[in-house]
Coordinates of C-alpha atoms in Angstrom, one line a residue:
Chain A
X1 CA -59.3 103.7 154.0
X2 CA -62.6 105.1 156.0
X3 CA -62.1 107.6 158.9
X4 CA -61.5 104.7 161.5
X5 CA -58.9 102.8 160.0
X6 CA -56.9 106.1 159.5
X7 CA -57.8 106.6 163.2
X8 CA -57.0 102.9 164.7
X9 CA -53.9 103.8 162.2
X10 CA -52.6 106.6 163.2
X11 CA -53.3 105.6 167.3
X12 CA -51.4 102.2 166.4
X13 CA -48.1 103.9 165.9
X14 CA -48.7 106.8 168.8
X15 CA -47.2 106.8 171.7
X16 CA -49.9 105.9 173.7
X17 CA -50.1 102.2 171.5
X18 CA -46.3 101.8 172.5
X19 CA -46.8 102.9 176.6
X20 CA -45.4 100.1 179.2
X21 CA -46.1 100.1 182.7
X22 CA -43.2 100.7 183.4
X23 CA -43.1 104.2 182.0
X24 CA -46.0 104.8 183.7
X25 CA -44.9 104.6 186.6
X26 CA -41.2 106.1 185.9
X27 CA -43.6 109.2 184.4
X28 CA -45.0 108.1 188.2
X29 CA -41.7 109.0 190.3
X30 CA -41.0 112.2 188.0
X31 CA -43.7 114.1 188.6
X32 CA -43.1 112.9 192.3
X33 CA -39.6 114.7 192.1
X34 CA -41.1 117.5 190.0
X35 CA -43.8 118.0 193.2
X36 CA -40.1 118.2 196.0
X37 CA -38.4 120.5 194.0
X38 CA -41.2 122.8 193.0
X39 CA -43.3 122.4 196.3
X40 CA -41.2 121.6 198.7
X41 CA -38.2 123.0 197.0
X42 CA -35.8 120.3 197.5
X43 CA -32.6 121.3 196.0
X44 CA -34.7 122.2 192.9
X45 CA -31.2 122.9 191.0
X46 CA -30.8 120.1 190.2
X47 CA -33.7 117.6 190.5
X48 CA -36.6 119.6 188.7
X49 CA -33.9 118.6 185.6
X50 CA -33.6 115.1 186.7
X51 CA -37.0 114.4 187.1
X52 CA -37.7 116.5 183.2
X53 CA -34.3 114.3 181.8
X54 CA -36.5 111.1 183.9
X55 CA -39.4 112.4 182.0
X56 CA -38.6 112.9 178.8
X57 CA -36.3 110.1 178.5
X58 CA -39.5 107.5 179.5
X59 CA -41.5 109.0 176.1
X60 CA -42.4 106.2 174.2
X61 CA -41.0 106.6 170.5
X62 CA -39.5 109.5 171.6
X63 CA -36.5 108.6 171.1
X64 CA -34.5 111.4 172.6
X65 CA -32.1 109.2 174.5
X66 CA -31.6 107.1 171.5
X67 CA -28.6 105.2 170.7
X68 CA -26.6 105.4 167.0
X69 CA -24.4 105.4 164.4
X70 CA -23.0 108.1 162.8
X71 CA -23.0 110.0 166.9
X72 CA -25.1 113.2 165.4
X73 CA -28.0 111.7 163.9
X74 CA -28.8 110.3 167.9
X75 CA -31.5 112.0 170.5
X76 CA -30.8 115.0 171.2
X77 CA -30.5 114.0 175.2
X78 CA -28.3 110.8 174.0
X79 CA -25.4 113.5 172.3
X80 CA -25.8 116.2 175.3
X81 CA -25.0 112.7 177.7
X82 CA -21.3 112.1 176.0
X83 CA -21.0 114.7 178.2
X84 CA -21.8 113.3 181.5
X85 CA -20.2 109.9 180.4
X86 CA -17.1 111.1 179.6
X87 CA -16.5 112.7 182.8
X88 CA -16.0 115.5 181.1
X89 CA -19.7 117.3 183.7
X90 CA -19.0 115.6 186.9
X91 CA -15.5 117.5 186.2
X92 CA -16.6 120.6 185.5
X93 CA -18.9 121.0 188.5
X94 CA -15.6 120.1 190.3
X95 CA -14.5 123.4 188.5
X96 CA -17.8 125.8 190.0
X97 CA -16.9 124.0 193.0
X98 CA -13.6 125.0 192.9
X99 CA -13.9 128.4 192.9
X100 CA -16.7 128.6 194.8
X101 CA -14.8 127.1 198.2
X102 CA -13.0 128.8 200.5
X103 CA -10.1 126.9 202.0
X104 CA -9.4 128.8 204.9
X105 CA -11.6 127.4 207.4
X106 CA -9.7 124.1 205.9
X107 CA -6.2 125.6 206.4
X108 CA -6.9 127.8 209.6
X109 CA -7.9 125.0 211.4
X110 CA -6.2 121.2 209.4
X111 CA -7.7 119.4 212.8
X112 CA -10.4 120.0 210.2
X113 CA -8.9 117.3 207.6
X114 CA -8.8 114.4 209.9
X115 CA -12.8 115.4 210.3
X116 CA -13.7 115.2 206.7
X117 CA -11.7 111.9 206.0
X118 CA -14.0 110.1 209.5
X119 CA -16.8 111.2 207.5
X120 CA -16.1 108.9 204.7
X121 CA -16.4 106.3 207.0
X122 CA -19.8 105.5 205.5
X123 CA -18.3 105.1 202.2
X124 CA -16.3 102.4 203.3
X125 CA -20.0 100.6 205.5
X126 CA -22.2 101.2 202.5
X127 CA -18.8 99.2 200.5
X128 CA -19.1 96.5 202.7
X129 CA -22.8 95.9 203.2
X130 CA -23.4 96.3 199.3
X131 CA -21.0 94.4 198.6
X132 CA -22.5 91.3 200.8
X133 CA -25.8 91.5 199.2
X134 CA -24.6 89.8 196.4
X135 CA -26.4 92.0 193.7
X136 CA -23.7 93.7 192.7
X137 CA -19.7 93.4 191.4
X138 CA -17.2 95.6 193.6
X139 CA -17.0 97.9 191.8
X140 CA -20.3 98.8 191.4
X141 CA -21.0 98.0 195.4
X142 CA -18.1 100.7 195.9
X143 CA -20.1 103.7 192.9
X144 CA -22.7 102.8 195.7
X145 CA -20.8 103.7 198.3
X146 CA -20.1 106.4 197.3
X147 CA -23.5 107.9 198.0
X148 CA -22.4 108.9 201.1
X149 CA -20.5 110.8 201.0
X150 CA -22.8 113.1 200.0
X151 CA -21.1 114.6 196.4
X152 CA -22.6 114.8 193.8
X153 CA -20.1 114.8 191.2
X154 CA -18.0 112.4 192.4
X155 CA -21.2 109.7 192.9
X156 CA -21.2 110.5 189.1
X157 CA -17.8 110.0 188.1
X158 CA -17.0 106.6 190.2
X159 CA -20.6 105.3 188.7
X160 CA -19.2 106.0 185.6
X161 CA -16.4 104.5 185.5
X162 CA -17.5 101.0 188.1
X163 CA -20.6 100.9 187.4
X164 CA -21.9 102.1 184.6
X165 CA -25.6 101.1 185.0
X166 CA -25.7 102.5 187.7
X167 CA -25.5 106.5 186.8
X168 CA -29.4 106.9 187.3
X169 CA -29.5 104.9 190.2
X170 CA -26.9 106.8 192.6
X171 CA -26.9 110.2 190.7
X172 CA -30.9 110.2 192.4
X173 CA -30.2 108.3 195.7
X174 CA -27.0 110.5 195.9
X175 CA -28.7 113.7 195.1
X176 CA -31.8 113.4 197.1
X177 CA -29.8 112.3 199.9
X178 CA -28.3 116.2 199.6
X179 CA -31.5 117.9 199.4
X180 CA -32.5 116.0 202.6
X181 CA -29.5 116.1 205.1
X182 CA -31.1 118.5 207.2
X183 CA -33.7 115.2 207.6
X184 CA -30.6 113.0 208.5
X185 CA -28.1 114.3 210.5
X186 CA -29.5 116.0 213.6
X187 CA -31.5 113.2 215.0
X188 CA -27.4 111.3 214.8
X189 CA -26.1 114.5 216.5
X190 CA -27.7 114.2 218.7
X191 CA -28.0 110.7 220.1
X192 CA -24.2 111.0 219.8
X193 CA -23.6 114.4 221.8
X194 CA -24.2 114.4 225.5
X195 CA -26.2 119.1 225.4
X196 CA -22.5 120.1 227.4
X197 CA -20.5 119.1 224.4
X198 CA -23.1 120.4 221.9
X199 CA -22.2 124.0 224.5
X200 CA -18.7 123.9 223.3
X201 CA -17.9 127.7 221.8
X202 CA -15.1 127.6 220.0
X203 CA -12.1 129.5 219.2
X204 CA -12.3 132.4 216.8
X205 CA -10.4 131.0 213.4
X206 CA -6.8 133.0 212.3
X207 CA -6.8 134.6 209.5
X208 CA -5.3 133.1 206.5
X209 CA -2.8 134.7 204.4
X210 CA -3.4 134.9 200.5
X211 CA 0.0 132.9 199.5
X212 CA -1.5 130.1 202.0
X213 CA -4.7 130.3 199.9
X214 CA -2.4 130.6 196.7
X215 CA -0.2 127.6 197.5
X216 CA -2.8 125.6 199.1
X217 CA -4.6 123.7 195.7
X218 CA -1.2 123.5 193.9
X219 CA 0.1 121.3 196.5
X220 CA -3.3 119.7 197.4
X221 CA -3.4 118.5 193.3
X222 CA 0.1 117.8 193.6
X223 CA 0.2 115.4 196.3
X224 CA -2.6 114.0 196.2
X225 CA -2.6 112.9 192.5
X226 CA 0.6 111.1 193.6
X227 CA -0.7 109.4 196.0
X228 CA -3.6 108.2 193.9
X229 CA -3.0 109.7 190.0
X230 CA -6.6 108.4 189.1
X231 CA -8.3 111.5 191.3
X232 CA -6.4 113.6 189.2
X233 CA -8.9 114.9 186.8
X234 CA -11.6 115.7 189.5
X235 CA -8.9 117.3 191.8
X236 CA -7.3 118.8 189.2
X237 CA -10.2 120.6 188.1
X238 CA -11.5 121.7 191.5
X239 CA -7.9 123.2 192.7
X240 CA -7.7 125.1 188.9
X241 CA -11.1 126.1 189.7
X242 CA -9.8 127.3 193.5
X243 CA -6.7 129.0 191.9
X244 CA -9.2 131.3 189.7
X245 CA -10.8 132.3 192.4
X246 CA -7.4 132.8 195.8
X247 CA -5.3 134.0 192.6
X248 CA -7.0 137.5 192.4
X249 CA -6.2 138.1 189.2
X250 CA -8.8 136.7 186.7
X251 CA -11.9 137.1 188.4
X252 CA -13.6 137.2 185.2
X253 CA -13.1 133.5 184.7
X254 CA -13.4 133.0 189.0
X255 CA -17.2 134.6 188.5
X256 CA -17.6 132.5 185.1
X257 CA -16.9 128.7 186.5
X258 CA -19.3 129.4 190.3
X259 CA -22.0 130.4 187.7
X260 CA -23.0 130.8 184.2
X261 CA -20.7 127.9 183.4
X262 CA -22.0 125.8 186.8
X263 CA -25.6 126.5 185.8
X264 CA -25.3 125.8 182.0
X265 CA -23.7 122.1 183.0
X266 CA -25.9 121.7 185.9
X267 CA -28.7 122.4 183.3
X268 CA -27.0 119.3 180.1
X269 CA -25.7 117.1 183.5
X270 CA -29.1 117.4 186.0
X271 CA -31.3 116.5 183.0
X272 CA -29.3 113.5 181.2
X273 CA -28.9 112.1 184.3
X274 CA -32.7 112.0 184.9
X275 CA -32.7 110.9 181.9
X276 CA -30.7 107.2 182.3
X277 CA -33.6 106.4 184.0
X278 CA -34.9 104.4 181.3
X279 CA -37.7 102.7 182.9
X280 CA -35.8 98.8 181.5
X281 CA -32.6 99.7 184.1
X282 CA -34.4 101.8 186.2
X283 CA -37.1 99.7 187.9
X284 CA -35.1 96.5 189.4
X285 CA -34.4 95.4 192.6
X286 CA -30.5 97.0 193.0
X287 CA -32.6 100.5 192.4
X288 CA -33.6 99.5 196.1
X289 CA -30.8 98.1 197.5
X290 CA -29.4 101.0 195.7
X291 CA -31.7 103.8 198.1
X292 CA -31.5 101.8 200.7
X293 CA -27.4 101.9 201.4
X294 CA -27.7 105.7 200.1
X295 CA -29.0 106.8 203.1
X296 CA -27.3 103.9 205.0
X297 CA -24.3 105.6 203.8
X298 CA -25.3 108.9 205.0
X299 CA -25.7 107.4 208.2
X300 CA -22.4 106.1 208.3
X301 CA -21.0 108.9 207.1
X302 CA -22.6 111.6 209.7
X303 CA -21.9 108.6 212.7
X304 CA -18.0 108.6 211.4
X305 CA -17.0 112.5 211.8
X306 CA -19.1 113.4 215.0
X307 CA -17.2 110.0 216.9
X308 CA -14.0 111.6 215.5
X309 CA -15.8 115.0 216.2
X310 CA -16.5 113.2 219.9
X311 CA -12.9 112.2 220.3
X312 CA -11.4 115.5 219.3
X313 CA -13.0 117.7 221.9
X314 CA -11.8 114.9 224.7
X315 CA -7.9 115.0 223.4
X316 CA -8.1 118.8 223.1
X317 CA -9.9 119.7 226.7
X318 CA -13.1 120.9 224.9
X319 CA -11.3 123.2 222.0
X320 CA -13.8 121.3 219.2
X321 CA -17.6 121.0 219.2
X322 CA -18.2 117.6 218.0
X323 CA -21.2 119.1 215.9
X324 CA -19.1 120.0 213.9
X325 CA -17.4 115.8 212.9
X326 CA -21.2 115.8 210.9
X327 CA -20.8 118.7 207.6
X328 CA -17.4 115.7 207.1
X329 CA -19.5 114.9 204.7
X330 CA -19.3 117.1 201.9
X331 CA -22.5 118.8 200.8
X332 CA -21.3 122.4 200.7
X333 CA -22.6 124.4 202.0
X334 CA -25.8 121.8 203.2
X335 CA -23.8 120.0 206.2
X336 CA -21.8 122.8 207.4
X337 CA -25.7 124.7 207.6
X338 CA -27.1 121.6 209.7
X339 CA -24.2 122.4 212.4
X340 CA -24.4 126.3 212.7
X341 CA -28.1 125.5 213.1
X342 CA -28.1 122.4 215.8
X343 CA -25.6 124.5 217.2
X344 CA -27.6 127.3 217.5
X345 CA -30.5 125.7 219.0
X346 CA -28.4 125.1 222.3
X347 CA -27.3 128.5 222.8
X348 CA -28.2 131.0 220.0
X349 CA -24.9 133.2 220.3
X350 CA -23.0 129.7 218.4
X351 CA -21.4 130.3 215.7
X352 CA -20.2 127.3 214.7
X353 CA -20.5 128.1 210.5
X354 CA -17.7 128.5 209.9
X355 CA -15.5 126.4 211.9
X356 CA -18.1 123.9 210.3
X357 CA -16.6 124.3 207.1
X358 CA -13.5 122.8 207.0
X359 CA -14.3 119.5 207.6
X360 CA -17.1 120.4 204.9
X361 CA -14.1 121.5 202.2
X362 CA -12.4 118.5 204.1
X363 CA -14.2 116.6 202.8
X364 CA -15.3 117.1 199.1
X365 CA -11.1 116.2 199.3
X366 CA -11.5 113.4 201.5
X367 CA -14.7 111.9 199.0
X368 CA -12.6 112.6 195.5
X369 CA -9.3 110.9 197.7
X370 CA -12.3 107.7 198.2
X371 CA -13.6 107.4 194.9
X372 CA -9.7 107.1 193.8
X373 CA -8.7 105.3 195.4
X374 CA -12.2 102.7 194.0
X375 CA -11.3 103.3 191.2
X376 CA -7.6 102.5 191.6
X377 CA -8.7 99.0 192.9
X378 CA -11.4 97.5 190.8
X379 CA -11.2 100.4 187.5
Chain B
X1 CA -17.8 135.4 210.2
X2 CA -17.7 137.3 207.3
X3 CA -20.8 137.9 205.2
X4 CA -23.3 140.2 204.1
X5 CA -26.4 141.9 207.0
X6 CA -29.8 141.8 205.2
X7 CA -31.9 143.2 208.2
X8 CA -31.4 145.2 211.2
X9 CA -34.4 144.9 214.0
X10 CA -33.1 147.6 216.2
X11 CA -33.1 151.0 216.7
X12 CA -31.2 152.9 219.2
X13 CA -32.7 153.0 222.5
X14 CA -33.3 150.5 222.3
X15 CA -34.6 148.0 225.0
X16 CA -33.1 144.0 224.2
X17 CA -32.8 141.5 226.6
X18 CA -30.7 138.6 226.4
X19 CA -31.3 136.2 223.5
X20 CA -33.6 138.5 220.9
X21 CA -32.4 138.8 217.5
X22 CA -30.6 142.2 216.8
X23 CA -29.4 142.0 213.5
X24 CA -30.0 139.1 210.7
X25 CA -26.6 138.5 208.4
X26 CA -26.6 136.2 205.9
X27 CA -23.4 133.9 205.3
X28 CA -22.9 130.6 203.1
X29 CA -26.4 131.1 201.4
X30 CA -28.1 130.8 204.8
X31 CA -29.7 133.3 207.3
X32 CA -28.5 133.3 210.7
X33 CA -29.8 135.5 213.6
X34 CA -26.6 137.8 215.4
X35 CA -28.4 137.7 218.5
X36 CA -28.3 139.8 222.5
X37 CA -25.3 138.7 224.6
X38 CA -27.1 140.1 227.6
X39 CA -29.7 142.1 228.2
X40 CA -29.3 145.8 228.1
X41 CA -30.8 148.8 225.6
X42 CA -29.4 149.1 222.4
X43 CA -26.7 152.4 222.2
X44 CA -25.7 152.5 219.1
X45 CA -26.1 150.7 215.0
X46 CA -22.9 150.5 213.3
X47 CA -24.1 148.9 210.8
X48 CA -26.5 149.4 207.9
X49 CA -28.4 145.8 205.5
X50 CA -26.8 145.4 201.7
X51 CA -22.9 146.1 204.3
X52 CA -20.4 144.1 203.8
X53 CA -19.0 142.9 207.7
X54 CA -15.9 141.0 208.7
X55 CA -15.2 138.8 211.7
X56 CA -14.9 140.6 214.2
X57 CA -16.2 144.0 213.2
X58 CA -19.0 145.8 215.6
X59 CA -22.6 145.2 214.3
X60 CA -24.9 147.5 217.5
X61 CA -23.5 148.9 221.1
X62 CA -25.3 147.7 224.2
X63 CA -25.8 150.2 226.7

């Protein structure tokens, strides 16, 4: 065997020989996402691991996502992916979200709950559209609709249960659009409100007592889980985290849930969700449809929230600024920040941030309930 | 709203105009500029950067 034969043998067994056009396209997509994460700082905490996971999973012959028996001989990312597959990671992320969330603005202004519910409008619109295209099963359409809830963990949770083949495109769409909220929402908000409505100054929220804050998580889990048992894993973990925060006696657990645990799970969730974006599965017409539906879902969620905000503005005689309605999509706290930014453009002394947090955290509960509803119907 | 003071843009004795930024604070990981509600002169600055403040706290008084 001469030198050139060895060289060609080596090349034939290398990844270069096994590289397909799909791998190359996926490389390009992952590089674009990396660019957006690093250079443009679009949700870098999520987009960076997702993009790199996508890159790793498409390396030919590397087998990072290969499934084998027994489980411990599987690809390293495939083993970690078990946490996504079993819905463990989305639930743990929800615990972290709970520990980070102050439900005070919602308790102080319960009307926010309606705004949080109205902004789930986008979920149902996207569901019906996705269903009408005929490309998806009703369960898959439901999972696509959930993108409109602007809630990454919920979207992954539902996709896992109702559309296991579509987890990657749904997660990528959900997280990408969440990063784009500051671009998607303001034009819609301005289109649907008048200058006078945007100028509306809201009354300072009342102070919420500790008892209310401690009872709230327990009560919400009890009520919602009895109503929709399938929502219990998500809401239960969310409110466990929140109770850590509000109880005031387990500072350390609250801190771990918010920081260390959240970061660990984010690394594993992000990387392996990205790694499910295998070229074979990802480069299909369905993916493009999902990206399009996701955008519509976000837009209609904003429309739903703002329109109900407008209605409440008139019912209350101008006590509620319709701009806080758009915060009903549950991306916390991005959507609330958008309300603040749009409001302060009209009147720099108007602070809507805390008012917008009410619908914002209500939106988390709202999209989890919508998810539970879909899973009950299609699961 | 509750948050942390990041930056104080004025000093006592300084003249400010309506809409001018006097304090930058951080709440919900977002920087919010607190602007002067009217023209006037800064009488007192009651906070320093790094302070955590609660809803309703006075930050700067205008004379």
